[in-house]
PDB file of C-alpha atoms in Angstrom:
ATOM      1  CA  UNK A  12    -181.351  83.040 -52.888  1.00  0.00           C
ATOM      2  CA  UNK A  13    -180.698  79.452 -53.376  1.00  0.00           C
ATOM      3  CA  UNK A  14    -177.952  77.358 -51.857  1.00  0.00           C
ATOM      4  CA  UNK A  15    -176.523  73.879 -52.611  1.00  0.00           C
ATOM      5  CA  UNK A  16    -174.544  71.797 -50.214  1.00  0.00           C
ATOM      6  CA  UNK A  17    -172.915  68.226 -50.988  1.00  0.00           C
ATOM      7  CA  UNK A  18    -171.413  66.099 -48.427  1.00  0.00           C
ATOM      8  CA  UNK A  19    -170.109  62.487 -48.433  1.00  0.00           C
ATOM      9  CA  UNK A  20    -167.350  63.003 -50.172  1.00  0.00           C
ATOM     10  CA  UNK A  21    -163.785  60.661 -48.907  1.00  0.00           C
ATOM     11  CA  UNK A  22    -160.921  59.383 -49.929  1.00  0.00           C
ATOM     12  CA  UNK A  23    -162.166  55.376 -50.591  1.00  0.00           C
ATOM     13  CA  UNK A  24    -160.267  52.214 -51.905  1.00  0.00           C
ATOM     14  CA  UNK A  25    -160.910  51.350 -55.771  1.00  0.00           C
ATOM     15  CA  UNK A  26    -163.492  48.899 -55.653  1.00  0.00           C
ATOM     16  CA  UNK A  27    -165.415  50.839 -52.815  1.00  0.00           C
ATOM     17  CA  UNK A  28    -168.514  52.831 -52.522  1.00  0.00           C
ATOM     18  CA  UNK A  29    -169.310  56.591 -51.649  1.00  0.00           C
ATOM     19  CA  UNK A  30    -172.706  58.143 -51.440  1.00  0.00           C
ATOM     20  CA  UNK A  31    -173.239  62.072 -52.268  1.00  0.00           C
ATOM     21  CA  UNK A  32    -176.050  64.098 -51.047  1.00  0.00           C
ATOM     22  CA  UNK A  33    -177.001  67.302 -51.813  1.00  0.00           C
ATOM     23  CA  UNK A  34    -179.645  69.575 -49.896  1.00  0.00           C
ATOM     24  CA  UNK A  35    -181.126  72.674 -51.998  1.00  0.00           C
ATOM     25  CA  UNK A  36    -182.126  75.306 -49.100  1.00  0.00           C
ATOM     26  CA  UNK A  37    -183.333  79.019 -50.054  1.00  0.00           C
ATOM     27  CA  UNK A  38    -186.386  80.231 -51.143  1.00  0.00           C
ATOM     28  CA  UNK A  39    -187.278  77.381 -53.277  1.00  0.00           C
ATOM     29  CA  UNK A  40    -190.834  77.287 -55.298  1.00  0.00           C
ATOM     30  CA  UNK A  41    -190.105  74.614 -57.590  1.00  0.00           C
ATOM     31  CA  UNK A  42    -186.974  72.338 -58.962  1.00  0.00           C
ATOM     32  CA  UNK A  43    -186.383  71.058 -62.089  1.00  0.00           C
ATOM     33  CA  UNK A  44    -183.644  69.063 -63.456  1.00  0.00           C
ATOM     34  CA  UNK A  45    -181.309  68.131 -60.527  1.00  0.00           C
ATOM     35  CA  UNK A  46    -177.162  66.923 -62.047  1.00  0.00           C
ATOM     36  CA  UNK A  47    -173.429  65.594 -60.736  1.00  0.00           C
ATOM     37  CA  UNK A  48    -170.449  66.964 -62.480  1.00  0.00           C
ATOM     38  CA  UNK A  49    -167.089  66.361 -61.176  1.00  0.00           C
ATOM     39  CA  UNK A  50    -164.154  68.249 -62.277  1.00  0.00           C
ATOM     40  CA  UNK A  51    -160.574  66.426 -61.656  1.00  0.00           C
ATOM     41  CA  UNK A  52    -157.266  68.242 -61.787  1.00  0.00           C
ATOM     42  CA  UNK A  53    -156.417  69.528 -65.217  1.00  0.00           C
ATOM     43  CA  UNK A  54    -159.962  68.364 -66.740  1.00  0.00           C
ATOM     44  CA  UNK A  55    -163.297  70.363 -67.666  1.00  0.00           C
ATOM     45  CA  UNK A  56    -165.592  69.778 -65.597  1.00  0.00           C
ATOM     46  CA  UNK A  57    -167.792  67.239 -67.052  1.00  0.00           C
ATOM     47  CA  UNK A  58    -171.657  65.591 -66.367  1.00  0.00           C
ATOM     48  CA  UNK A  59    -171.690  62.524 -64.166  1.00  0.00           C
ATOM     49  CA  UNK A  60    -175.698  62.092 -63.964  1.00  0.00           C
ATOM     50  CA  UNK A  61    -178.581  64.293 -63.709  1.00  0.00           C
ATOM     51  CA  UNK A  62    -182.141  63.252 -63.236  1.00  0.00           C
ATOM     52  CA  UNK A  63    -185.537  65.097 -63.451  1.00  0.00           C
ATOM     53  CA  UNK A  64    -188.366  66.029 -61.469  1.00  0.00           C
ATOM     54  CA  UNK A  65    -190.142  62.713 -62.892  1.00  0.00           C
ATOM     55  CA  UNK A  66    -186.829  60.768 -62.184  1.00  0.00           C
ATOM     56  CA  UNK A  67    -185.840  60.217 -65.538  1.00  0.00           C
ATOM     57  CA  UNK A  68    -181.945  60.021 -65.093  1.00  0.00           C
ATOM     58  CA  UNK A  69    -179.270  59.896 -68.242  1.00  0.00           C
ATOM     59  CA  UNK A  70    -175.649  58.973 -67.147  1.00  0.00           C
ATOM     60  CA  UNK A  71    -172.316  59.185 -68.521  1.00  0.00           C
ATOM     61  CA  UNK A  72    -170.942  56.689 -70.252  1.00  0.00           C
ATOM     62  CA  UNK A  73    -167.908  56.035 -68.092  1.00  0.00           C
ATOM     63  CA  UNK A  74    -170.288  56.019 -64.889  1.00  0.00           C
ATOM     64  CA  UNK A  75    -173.331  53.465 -66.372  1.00  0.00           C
ATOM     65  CA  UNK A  76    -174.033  50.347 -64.785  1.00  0.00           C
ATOM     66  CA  UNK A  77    -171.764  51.402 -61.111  1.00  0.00           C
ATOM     67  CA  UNK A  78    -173.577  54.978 -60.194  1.00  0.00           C
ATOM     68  CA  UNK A  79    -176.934  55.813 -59.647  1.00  0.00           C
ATOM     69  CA  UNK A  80    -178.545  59.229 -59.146  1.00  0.00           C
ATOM     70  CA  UNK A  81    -181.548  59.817 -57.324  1.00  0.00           C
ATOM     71  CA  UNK A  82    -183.537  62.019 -55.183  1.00  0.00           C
ATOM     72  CA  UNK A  83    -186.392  63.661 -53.085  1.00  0.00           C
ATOM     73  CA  UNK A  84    -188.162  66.233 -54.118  1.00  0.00           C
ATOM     74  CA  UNK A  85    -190.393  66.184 -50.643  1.00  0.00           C
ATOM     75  CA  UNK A  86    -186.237  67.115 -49.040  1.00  0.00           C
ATOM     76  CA  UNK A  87    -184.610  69.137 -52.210  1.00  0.00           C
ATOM     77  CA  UNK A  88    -182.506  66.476 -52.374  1.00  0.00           C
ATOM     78  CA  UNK A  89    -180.322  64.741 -54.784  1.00  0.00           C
ATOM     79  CA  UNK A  90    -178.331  61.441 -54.084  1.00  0.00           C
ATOM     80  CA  UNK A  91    -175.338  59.969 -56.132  1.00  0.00           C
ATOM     81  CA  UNK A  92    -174.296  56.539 -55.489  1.00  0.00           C
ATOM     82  CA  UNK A  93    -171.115  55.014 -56.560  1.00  0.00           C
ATOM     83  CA  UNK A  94    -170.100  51.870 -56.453  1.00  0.00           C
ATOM     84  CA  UNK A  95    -167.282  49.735 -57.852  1.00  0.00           C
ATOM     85  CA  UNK A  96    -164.972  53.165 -57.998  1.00  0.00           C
ATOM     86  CA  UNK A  97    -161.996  53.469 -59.946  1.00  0.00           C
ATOM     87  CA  UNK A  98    -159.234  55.737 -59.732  1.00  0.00           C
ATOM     88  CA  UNK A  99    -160.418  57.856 -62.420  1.00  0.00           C
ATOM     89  CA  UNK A 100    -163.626  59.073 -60.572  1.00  0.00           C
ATOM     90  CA  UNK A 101    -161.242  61.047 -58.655  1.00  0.00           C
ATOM     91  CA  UNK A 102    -162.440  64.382 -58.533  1.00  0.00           C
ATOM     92  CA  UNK A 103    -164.383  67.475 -56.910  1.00  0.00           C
ATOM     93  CA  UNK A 104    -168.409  66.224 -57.560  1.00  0.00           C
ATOM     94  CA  UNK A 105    -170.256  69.253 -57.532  1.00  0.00           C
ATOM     95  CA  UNK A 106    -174.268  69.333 -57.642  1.00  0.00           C
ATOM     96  CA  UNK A 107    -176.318  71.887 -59.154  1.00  0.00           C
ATOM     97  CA  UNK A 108    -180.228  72.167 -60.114  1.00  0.00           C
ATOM     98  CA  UNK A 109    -182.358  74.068 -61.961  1.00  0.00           C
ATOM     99  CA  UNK A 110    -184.739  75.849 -59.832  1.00  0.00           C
ATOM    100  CA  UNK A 111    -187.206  78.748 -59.588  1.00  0.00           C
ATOM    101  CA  UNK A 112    -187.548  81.021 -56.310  1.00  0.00           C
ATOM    102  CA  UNK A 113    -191.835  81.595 -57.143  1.00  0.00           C
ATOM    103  CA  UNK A 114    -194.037  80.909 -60.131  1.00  0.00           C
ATOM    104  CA  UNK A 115    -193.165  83.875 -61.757  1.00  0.00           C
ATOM    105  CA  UNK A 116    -189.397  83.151 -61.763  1.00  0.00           C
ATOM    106  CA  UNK A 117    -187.588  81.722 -64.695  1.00  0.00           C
ATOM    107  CA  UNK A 118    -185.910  78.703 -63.461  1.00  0.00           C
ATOM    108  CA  UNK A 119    -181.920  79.274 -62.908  1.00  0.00           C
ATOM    109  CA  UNK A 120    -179.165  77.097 -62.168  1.00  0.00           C
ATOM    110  CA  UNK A 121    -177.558  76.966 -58.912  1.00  0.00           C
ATOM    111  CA  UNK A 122    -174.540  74.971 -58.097  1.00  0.00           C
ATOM    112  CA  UNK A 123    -172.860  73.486 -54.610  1.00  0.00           C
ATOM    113  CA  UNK A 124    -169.033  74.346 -53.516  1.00  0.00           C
ATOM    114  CA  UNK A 125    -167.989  70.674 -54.128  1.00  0.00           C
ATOM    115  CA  UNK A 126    -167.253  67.619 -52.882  1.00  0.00           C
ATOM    116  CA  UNK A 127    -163.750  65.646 -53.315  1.00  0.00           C
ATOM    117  CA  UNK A 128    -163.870  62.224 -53.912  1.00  0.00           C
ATOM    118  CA  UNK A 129    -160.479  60.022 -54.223  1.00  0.00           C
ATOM    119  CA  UNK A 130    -159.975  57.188 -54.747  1.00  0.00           C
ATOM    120  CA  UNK A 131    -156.597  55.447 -54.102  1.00  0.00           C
ATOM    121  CA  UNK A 132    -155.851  52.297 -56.444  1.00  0.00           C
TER     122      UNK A 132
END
């Protein structure tokens, strides 16, 4: 099995900056396409970043220019940084990837339990 943990999630001033990680643990062969969604209250959850094993990332619209997504794929790791946060990216950030457990294994998508991030005006 495959497990997905963020942390670095706080309650921060609008303006501020939070980073996310997220550590894939399990039995891991291989990881492809690593993401951020965030869900706030009320809202589908919706895609923040993701970025692939080559590091090509695609961003949301509302998101471009103040986060970036990274990561290391030495750690199973995926980073979010956000800077210049407004109100509105409050909400639970949750990580998932795409990743397959041997090289026989289709790959599958695993997700963390969440992070909340607020952000007080």
């Amino acid at each position: 099995q495959v497990q997905l943990a963020e942390s670095g999630g706080d309650l921060v001033q609008a303006g501020g900056s939070l980073r996310l990680s997220c550590a894939a643990s399990g039995i891991i062969f291989s990881i492809d396409d690593m993401g951020w969604y965030r869900q706030a209250p009320g809202e589908q959850r919706e895609l923040v970043a993701k970025i692939t094993y080559y590091n090509s990332a695609t961003y949301a619209d509302s998101v471009k220019d103040r986060f970036t997504i990274s990561r290391d794929n030495a750690k199973n790791m995926v980073y979010l940084q956000m800077n210049s946060l407004k109100p509105e990216d409050t909400a639970v950030y949750y990580c998932n990837a795409d990743v397959a457990s041997s090289p026989r294994d289709k790959f599958q998508v695993y997700w963390g339990q969440g992070a909340q991030v607020t952000v007080s005006s």
